[in-house]
Coordinates of C-alpha atoms in Angstrom, one line a residue:
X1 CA -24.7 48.4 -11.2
X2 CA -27.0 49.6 -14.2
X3 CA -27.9 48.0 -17.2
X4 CA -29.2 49.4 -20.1
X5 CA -30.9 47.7 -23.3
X6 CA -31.1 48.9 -26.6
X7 CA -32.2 47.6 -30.3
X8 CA -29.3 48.7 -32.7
X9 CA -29.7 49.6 -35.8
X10 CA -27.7 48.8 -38.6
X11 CA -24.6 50.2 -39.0
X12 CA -25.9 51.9 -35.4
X13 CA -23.7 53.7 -33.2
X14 CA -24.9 54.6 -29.2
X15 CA -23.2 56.7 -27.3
X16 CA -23.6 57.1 -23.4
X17 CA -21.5 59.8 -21.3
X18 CA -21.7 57.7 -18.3
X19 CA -18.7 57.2 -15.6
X20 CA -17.6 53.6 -14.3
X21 CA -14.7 51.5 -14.0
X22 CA -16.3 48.4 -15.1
X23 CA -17.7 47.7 -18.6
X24 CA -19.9 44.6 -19.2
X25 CA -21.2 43.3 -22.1
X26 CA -24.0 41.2 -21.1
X27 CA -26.0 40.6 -24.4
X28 CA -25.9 40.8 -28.3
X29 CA -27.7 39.2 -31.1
X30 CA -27.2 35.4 -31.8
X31 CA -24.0 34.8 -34.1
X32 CA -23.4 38.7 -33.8
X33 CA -20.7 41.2 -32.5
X34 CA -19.8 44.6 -31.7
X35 CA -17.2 47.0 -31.6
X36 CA -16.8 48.7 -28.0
X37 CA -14.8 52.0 -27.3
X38 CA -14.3 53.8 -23.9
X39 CA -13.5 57.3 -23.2
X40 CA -11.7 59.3 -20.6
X41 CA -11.5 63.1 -20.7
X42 CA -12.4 63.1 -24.5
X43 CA -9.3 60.2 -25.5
X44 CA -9.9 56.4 -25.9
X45 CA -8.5 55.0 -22.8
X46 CA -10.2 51.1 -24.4
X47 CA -11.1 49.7 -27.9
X48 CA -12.2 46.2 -28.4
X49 CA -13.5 45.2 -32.0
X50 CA -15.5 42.1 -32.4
X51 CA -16.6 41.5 -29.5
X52 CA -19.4 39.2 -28.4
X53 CA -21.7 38.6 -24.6
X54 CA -19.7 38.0 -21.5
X55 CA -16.9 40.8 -22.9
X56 CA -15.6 42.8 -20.2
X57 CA -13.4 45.5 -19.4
X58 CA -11.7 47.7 -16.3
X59 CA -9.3 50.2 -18.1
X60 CA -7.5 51.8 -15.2
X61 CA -8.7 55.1 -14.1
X62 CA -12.0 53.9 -15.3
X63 CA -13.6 55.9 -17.8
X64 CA -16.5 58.6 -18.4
X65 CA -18.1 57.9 -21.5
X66 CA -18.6 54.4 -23.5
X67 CA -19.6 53.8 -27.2
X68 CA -20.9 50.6 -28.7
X69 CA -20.9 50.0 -32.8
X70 CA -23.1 47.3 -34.7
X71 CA -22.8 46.2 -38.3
X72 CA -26.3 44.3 -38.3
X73 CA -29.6 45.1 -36.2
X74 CA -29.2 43.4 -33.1
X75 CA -30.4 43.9 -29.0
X76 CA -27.4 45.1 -26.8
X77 CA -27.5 44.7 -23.7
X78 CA -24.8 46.3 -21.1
X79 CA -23.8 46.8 -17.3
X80 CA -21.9 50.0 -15.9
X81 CA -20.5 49.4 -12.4
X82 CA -18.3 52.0 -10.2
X83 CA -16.9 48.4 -8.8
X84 CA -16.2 45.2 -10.0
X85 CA -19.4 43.3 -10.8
X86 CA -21.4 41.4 -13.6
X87 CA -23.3 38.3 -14.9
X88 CA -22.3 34.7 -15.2
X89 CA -24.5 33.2 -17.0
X90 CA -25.0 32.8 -21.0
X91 CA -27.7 34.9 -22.9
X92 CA -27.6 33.0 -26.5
X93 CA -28.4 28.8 -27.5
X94 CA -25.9 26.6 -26.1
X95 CA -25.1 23.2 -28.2
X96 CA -23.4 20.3 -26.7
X97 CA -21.7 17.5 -28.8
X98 CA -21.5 14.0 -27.9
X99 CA -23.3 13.0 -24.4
X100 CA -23.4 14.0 -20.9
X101 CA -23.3 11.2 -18.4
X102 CA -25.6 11.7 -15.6
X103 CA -25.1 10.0 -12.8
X104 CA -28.4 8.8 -11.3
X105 CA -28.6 7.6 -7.6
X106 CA -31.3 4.7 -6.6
X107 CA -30.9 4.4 -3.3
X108 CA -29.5 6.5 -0.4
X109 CA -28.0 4.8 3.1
X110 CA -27.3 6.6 6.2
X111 CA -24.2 5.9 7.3
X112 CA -22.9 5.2 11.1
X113 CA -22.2 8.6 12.7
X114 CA -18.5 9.9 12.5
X115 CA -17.0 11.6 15.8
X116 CA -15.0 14.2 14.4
X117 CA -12.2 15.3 16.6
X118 CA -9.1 17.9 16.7
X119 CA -6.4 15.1 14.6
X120 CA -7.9 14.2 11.0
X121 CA -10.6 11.3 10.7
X122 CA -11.3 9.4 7.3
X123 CA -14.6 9.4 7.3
X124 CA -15.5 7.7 3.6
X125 CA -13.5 5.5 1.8
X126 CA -12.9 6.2 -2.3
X127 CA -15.6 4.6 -4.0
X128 CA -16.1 4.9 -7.6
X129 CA -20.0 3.3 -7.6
X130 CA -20.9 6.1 -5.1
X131 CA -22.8 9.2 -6.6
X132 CA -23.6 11.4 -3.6
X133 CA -22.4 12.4 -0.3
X134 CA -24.5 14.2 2.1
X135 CA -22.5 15.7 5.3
X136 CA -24.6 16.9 7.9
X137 CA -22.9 19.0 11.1
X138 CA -24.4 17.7 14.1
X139 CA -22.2 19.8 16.5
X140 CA -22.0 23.0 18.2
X141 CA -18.8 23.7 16.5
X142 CA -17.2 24.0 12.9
X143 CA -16.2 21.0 10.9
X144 CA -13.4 21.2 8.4
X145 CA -13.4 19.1 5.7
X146 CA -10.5 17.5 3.2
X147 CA -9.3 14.8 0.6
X148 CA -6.7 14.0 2.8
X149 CA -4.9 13.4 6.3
X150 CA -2.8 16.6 6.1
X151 CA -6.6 18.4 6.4
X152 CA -6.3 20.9 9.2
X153 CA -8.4 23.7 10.1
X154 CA -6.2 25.9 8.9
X155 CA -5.6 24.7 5.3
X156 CA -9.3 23.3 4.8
X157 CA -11.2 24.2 1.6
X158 CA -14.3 23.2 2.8
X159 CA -16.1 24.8 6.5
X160 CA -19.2 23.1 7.7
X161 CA -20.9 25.6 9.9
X162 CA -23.0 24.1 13.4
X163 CA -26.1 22.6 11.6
X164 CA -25.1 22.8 7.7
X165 CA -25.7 20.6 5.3
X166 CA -23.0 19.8 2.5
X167 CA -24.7 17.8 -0.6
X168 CA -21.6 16.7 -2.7
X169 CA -21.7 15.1 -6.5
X170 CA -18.7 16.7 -8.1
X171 CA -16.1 14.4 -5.6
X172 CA -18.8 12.2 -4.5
X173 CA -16.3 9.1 -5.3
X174 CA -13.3 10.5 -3.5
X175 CA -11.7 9.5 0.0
X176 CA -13.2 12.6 2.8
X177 CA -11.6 13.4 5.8
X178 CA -12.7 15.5 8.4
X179 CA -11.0 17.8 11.5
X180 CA -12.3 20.1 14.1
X181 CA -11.0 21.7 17.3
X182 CA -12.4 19.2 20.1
X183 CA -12.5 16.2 20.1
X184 CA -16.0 14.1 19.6
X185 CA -17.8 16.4 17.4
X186 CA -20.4 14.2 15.3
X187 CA -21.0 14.3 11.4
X188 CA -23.9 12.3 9.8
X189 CA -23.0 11.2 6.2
X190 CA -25.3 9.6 3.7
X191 CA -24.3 8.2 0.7
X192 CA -26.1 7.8 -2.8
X193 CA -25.6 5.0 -5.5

């Protein structure tokens, strides 16, 4: 991937005869947009007007040369990738309305150690007061884990590897259950609250 960075002008045009097949926008002045237009063999193969960070594009066939317009003076930031590839993340002020609830945990207990075996094991209850889950893989083997008894190791979205730690807050209230291939395989679980 390569980014480059540039303070446009305004009114600015830049122009870069550069091949890829994935266009990223990555960064443009607060409250700001531009206009982006990519070539192939001398034709437009993509045009997107108003257009802000995060903007993205793959036309097929990819493309060799890419052109980005401004109105207003403003950084402009982009990636060029021959694959797919890019940034999460946001470059500008974010505001949030209203509150986020935080759930804090006081006190953390160890719970009794589950033996995990080859049919599926609940190993915590629902609880809505419970913030935190901690599973810990104390075997030699992988540990599959589940919100329910039809868990298998085939249909698990969730592999504990020999020795990995799982720290868990998103579903931290929810019932778990747990399979593996043999029979007596232990997991250590802490819970938060």
């Amino acid at each position: 991937m390569r980014t480059h960075r540039q303070l446009m002008p305004d009114n600015g045009v830049w122009i870069m005869a550069e091949p890829g097949r994935h266009f990223r926008l990555i960064e443009v002045g607060a409250g700001q947009y531009v206009n982006v237009t990519l070539f192939r063999n001398g034709l437009s193969v993509y045009e997107a007007e108003g257009v802000e960070s995060g903007f993205w594009a793959e036309p097929d066939g990819g493309f060799d040369r890419w052109q980005v317009t401004t109105q207003q003076t403003q950084p402009v930031k982009v990636a060029i990738t021959a694959g797919r590839g890019g940034y999460d993340r946001v470059a500008q002020n974010v505001n949030v309305q209203g509150q986020i609830a935080l759930k804090q945990v006081s006190k953390l207990t160890t719970l009794p150690v589950a033996l995990i075996g080859s049919k599926p094991v609940k190993v915590v209850e629902a609880d809505s007061s419970r913030g935190l889950l901690r599973f810990y893989n104390g075997s030699l083997e992988d540990i599959y884990l589940g919100g329910d008894a039809a868990v298998t190791i085939d249909n698990s979205p969730m592999r504990l590897p020999p020795g990995a730690l799982l720290s868990e807050s998103d579903a931290a209230c929810a019932a778990w259950w747990a399979v593996t291939q043999f029979d007596d395989k232990p997991l250590r679980i802490m819970e938060g609250r």
